[in-house]
Every structure is written in structure tokens, then in C-alpha cells.
Amino acid sequence: EAQVTQNPRYLITVTGKKLTVTCSQNMNHEYMSWYRQDPGLGLRQIYYSMNVEVTDKGDVPEGYKVSRKEKRNFPLILESPSPNQTSLYFCASRGQGRETQYFGPGTRLLVL
Amino acid sequence: AQSVTQPDIHITVSEGASLELRCNYSYGATPYLFWYVQSPGQGLQLLLKYFSGDTLVQGIKGFEAEFKRSQSSFNLRKPSVHWSDAAEYFCAAAPYSGGGADGLTFGKGTHLIIQP
């Protein structure tokens, strides 16, 4: 089954404690991205990757890092989480061209 | 700057009534357009998309959307809503280009409430 998976689905942490949210897709997609969803703001892109070892900032990259060492994986790293990063995070992927983006199930993060 | 606007934050519709959710975009050229639905506690599901061609697009769950270039709009419609349609609906756009930063730009969403 074609899918985008994220782990963990729920996470509670404390300010300053580094965390990683994993994202994996099994569709051999080149393009992957991370979004955060906040009430009243919709979804905003954090980072994206056009292919292995190619990443770039989206609209709200501050406080986040990403890496793309393998085509299927695109982890989101919060080196020092802060309460304003409490949000619902979605990973997405798509193939080349104008294909549909497929979204993961989301990771709900609470930073205390 | 590129933007997607959903003017209605909340909409309440009676079950069985028709529905129209509004979406306007602001792009240099006609973008690719999408409607996604998010049920409570769930991820995003694609309802339909418009790339080119016929301006009336059919999607899943009985939804359709009409692209109107003159109005920069891509409104979502359904002739008769069901209680299970209660959800958050997002309009999104991606630039019509061959590469670069081509992530989706989302509207802020419309929360649909279905009255019995």
C-alpha cells in the first residue's frame, strides 16, 4: 500500500530536549516536505527536499532542521524545542512533475 | 506574494442541503489547485485537483469544484451534504512551474458544521 508514515504520532516533551520526528514514504518519490498546522493559520511549509541531499527552507523554517540521506526518509529535527513549536506536523511526498502530494497521518507535538 | 484565501472560517449547513465552500487564489499565473479534507483527529485526504482542461472537476465523496479564471476562484460544492461531511476543508495551490520551491500554499481552512 502506498503511504507516508510518521513516528511518533503523539509526543510530549520539555523545552530544550532534542527530538526527531521520522517520515518515510514507500512510493519512491523525489519530493518530500514538512508542514505544521496551527489553528487559524492552516498548514505552512517548514522545509522541503527535491531529492537526496537536496533540502531547502519553506515558509517557517526557524527552529527546525531536516536531512535527506535516503530517498525514502525525511526526518524533522528540533534541536531545542520551545513551546511555540507545539503544533500538528505533517510530512508529505510526491513524484516529479505536478503529481498529487500524499500526506502522512500527522504528529501531534506538545512542548512544555 | 502567492496566497490562498478561504473567506469563511466556519460554515453551518443542514443535512441534505447544498454546500459551497469558497476559495480564491493570488498567483502570477494560474496555479495547480487542490481541495483537501481533514476529519477530526485525522490526516489530510485529497478530494479533488485541477491541473488544466475542463474547469469543472469531479472528486471523491460526491464533491466537485469549478475553476473560474476570471474570478481567481476554485469553489468546492456538494449538492447534498451528509453528517459525515463535517470536517475541516482546505484549499491549496502550487505554482505552475517546472521546479523550485513548489510546495503547497494552503488557505486557513473552513470548518464545516452539519446541523441535523
XYZ file of C-alpha atoms in Angstrom, chain A residues 9-10 31 35 37 40-43 45 48 50 88 90 94 98-101 103-105, chain B residues 32 36 38 42-44 46 49 51 90 94-95 97 99-104 106-108:
44
model
C 2.059 10.105 16.273
C 1.955 11.872 19.627
C 9.931 15.421 -3.392
C 4.265 21.248 7.225
C -0.703 23.095 11.194
C -6.471 29.700 12.296
C -3.273 29.524 10.244
C -3.815 26.441 8.117
C -0.753 24.487 7.048
C 5.628 24.588 4.903
C 11.252 20.608 1.633
C 13.731 17.901 -4.032
C 0.455 19.299 14.464
C 2.557 16.648 8.586
C 5.094 13.442 -4.320
C 2.721 18.021 -10.820
C 1.572 14.909 -9.132
C -0.549 14.875 -6.027
C 1.105 15.278 -2.666
C 0.288 13.315 3.406
C 1.250 11.305 6.431
C -1.163 10.882 9.357
C -2.442 23.942 -9.723
C -8.247 18.581 0.948
C -9.384 16.780 7.351
C -7.261 12.629 11.057
C -4.741 13.492 8.379
C -5.398 15.196 5.068
C -7.330 14.815 -1.245
C -7.462 18.641 -8.016
C -4.298 20.997 -13.321
C -8.517 23.241 2.963
C 1.040 25.050 -6.128
C 2.765 27.230 -8.695
C 6.383 25.897 -12.831
C 10.829 23.330 -10.339
C 11.967 25.398 -7.431
C 10.103 25.913 -4.198
C 6.869 24.302 -5.250
C 5.295 23.336 -2.014
C 1.627 23.768 -1.448
C -2.799 26.391 1.957
C -5.748 28.523 2.855
C -6.536 28.773 6.543
